[in-house]
Amino acid sequence: MRRQICWTEREDDGVNLDIRVTIHAHEVKWQFQRADAEAWDYDRRPTPAQWDGLELRLRQRYQRGQIGLTKELEWVRKARTLN
C-alpha cells in the first residue's frame, strides 16, 4: 500500500520547507519544496535529522493504529543505510 507522510520544517534562512515522503513497495521517495520555490526538488538528500523525523512519524502513526509498523519501518531503515 502506498503511504505518504508530510511535514514542514523551517530552514536555517527562515524559509519553510515542505517535506513529502512516499513509501511504497520497498521504496522510500523523498520530495522537498521550499516556500519560495515553485517546483518540488526530487534530488535533495535528506539529513540524518529528517530520517529521524520520518521514523518518529511512523512510530506515531503506529501508536494511533494507522499502520502496521514492521514493514514500513524496515523499508525506511534499509533505505537509510543505502543513502
Short mmCIF file of C-alpha atoms in Angstrom, two decimals:
data_model
loop_
_atom_site.label_atom_id
_atom_site.label_comp_id
_atom_site.label_asym_id
_atom_site.label_seq_id
_atom_site.Cartn_x
_atom_site.Cartn_y
_atom_site.Cartn_z
CA MET A 1 0.00 0.00 0.00
CA ARG A 2 1.27 3.47 -0.86
CA ARG A 3 1.78 5.64 2.18
CA GLN A 4 2.54 9.35 2.15
CA ILE A 5 3.92 11.24 5.14
CA CYS A 6 4.24 15.04 5.03
CA TRP A 7 5.53 17.69 7.39
CA THR A 8 7.02 21.19 7.38
CA GLU A 9 10.35 22.36 8.80
CA ARG A 10 11.97 25.77 8.92
CA GLU A 11 15.31 26.12 7.11
CA ASP A 12 18.29 27.98 8.63
CA ASP A 13 17.45 31.02 6.50
CA GLY A 14 13.88 31.12 7.91
CA VAL A 15 12.08 29.75 4.83
CA ASN A 16 9.61 26.89 5.36
CA LEU A 17 10.48 23.56 3.76
CA ASP A 18 7.68 21.12 2.92
CA ILE A 19 8.81 17.50 3.09
CA ARG A 20 6.82 14.71 1.47
CA VAL A 21 7.89 11.07 1.76
CA THR A 22 6.19 8.28 -0.17
CA ILE A 23 6.69 4.70 1.00
CA HIS A 24 5.63 2.01 -1.46
CA ALA A 25 6.85 -1.44 -2.48
CA HIS A 26 10.16 -1.37 -0.58
CA GLU A 27 10.93 2.13 -1.88
CA VAL A 28 11.22 5.38 0.05
CA LYS A 29 10.91 8.51 -2.11
CA TRP A 30 11.75 11.95 -0.67
CA GLN A 31 10.44 15.24 -2.10
CA PHE A 32 11.25 18.74 -0.86
CA GLN A 33 9.76 22.13 -1.65
CA ARG A 34 10.83 25.45 -0.20
CA ALA A 35 8.10 28.04 0.32
CA ASP A 36 9.95 30.37 -2.06
CA ALA A 37 10.19 27.75 -4.86
CA GLU A 38 7.54 26.70 -7.35
CA ALA A 39 8.76 23.16 -8.08
CA TRP A 40 9.42 20.15 -5.90
CA ASP A 41 13.05 19.03 -5.53
CA TYR A 42 13.45 15.28 -6.05
CA ASP A 43 17.27 15.20 -5.94
CA ARG A 44 17.97 16.63 -2.50
CA ARG A 45 19.28 14.17 0.08
CA PRO A 46 17.54 14.04 3.47
CA THR A 47 19.57 14.95 6.55
CA PRO A 48 20.01 12.49 9.44
CA ALA A 49 17.53 14.61 11.44
CA GLN A 50 14.95 14.25 8.64
CA TRP A 51 15.42 10.46 8.63
CA ASP A 52 14.88 10.51 12.41
CA GLY A 53 11.77 12.64 11.89
CA LEU A 54 10.38 10.12 9.41
CA GLU A 55 10.93 7.23 11.82
CA LEU A 56 9.29 9.23 14.61
CA ARG A 57 6.23 9.96 12.47
CA LEU A 58 5.94 6.28 11.50
CA ARG A 59 6.03 5.27 15.18
CA GLN A 60 3.37 7.89 15.99
CA ARG A 61 1.09 6.54 13.27
CA TYR A 62 1.62 3.02 14.58
CA GLN A 63 0.62 4.09 18.11
CA ARG A 64 -2.57 5.62 16.71
CA GLY A 65 -3.32 2.35 14.90
CA GLN A 66 -2.97 3.82 11.41
CA ILE A 67 -0.25 1.48 10.16
CA GLY A 68 1.43 -1.84 10.77
CA LEU A 69 4.86 -0.60 11.78
CA THR A 70 7.09 -3.53 10.97
CA LYS A 71 7.41 -3.47 7.19
CA GLU A 72 7.35 0.32 6.69
CA LEU A 73 9.95 0.92 9.39
CA GLU A 74 12.09 -1.89 7.98
CA TRP A 75 11.96 -0.32 4.48
CA VAL A 76 12.88 3.11 5.89
CA ARG A 77 15.84 1.76 7.87
CA LYS A 78 17.10 -0.18 4.85
CA ALA A 79 16.81 2.89 2.58
CA ARG A 80 18.61 4.99 5.20
CA THR A 81 21.62 2.65 5.21
CA LEU A 82 21.80 2.84 1.40
CA ASN A 83 21.98 6.66 1.45
#
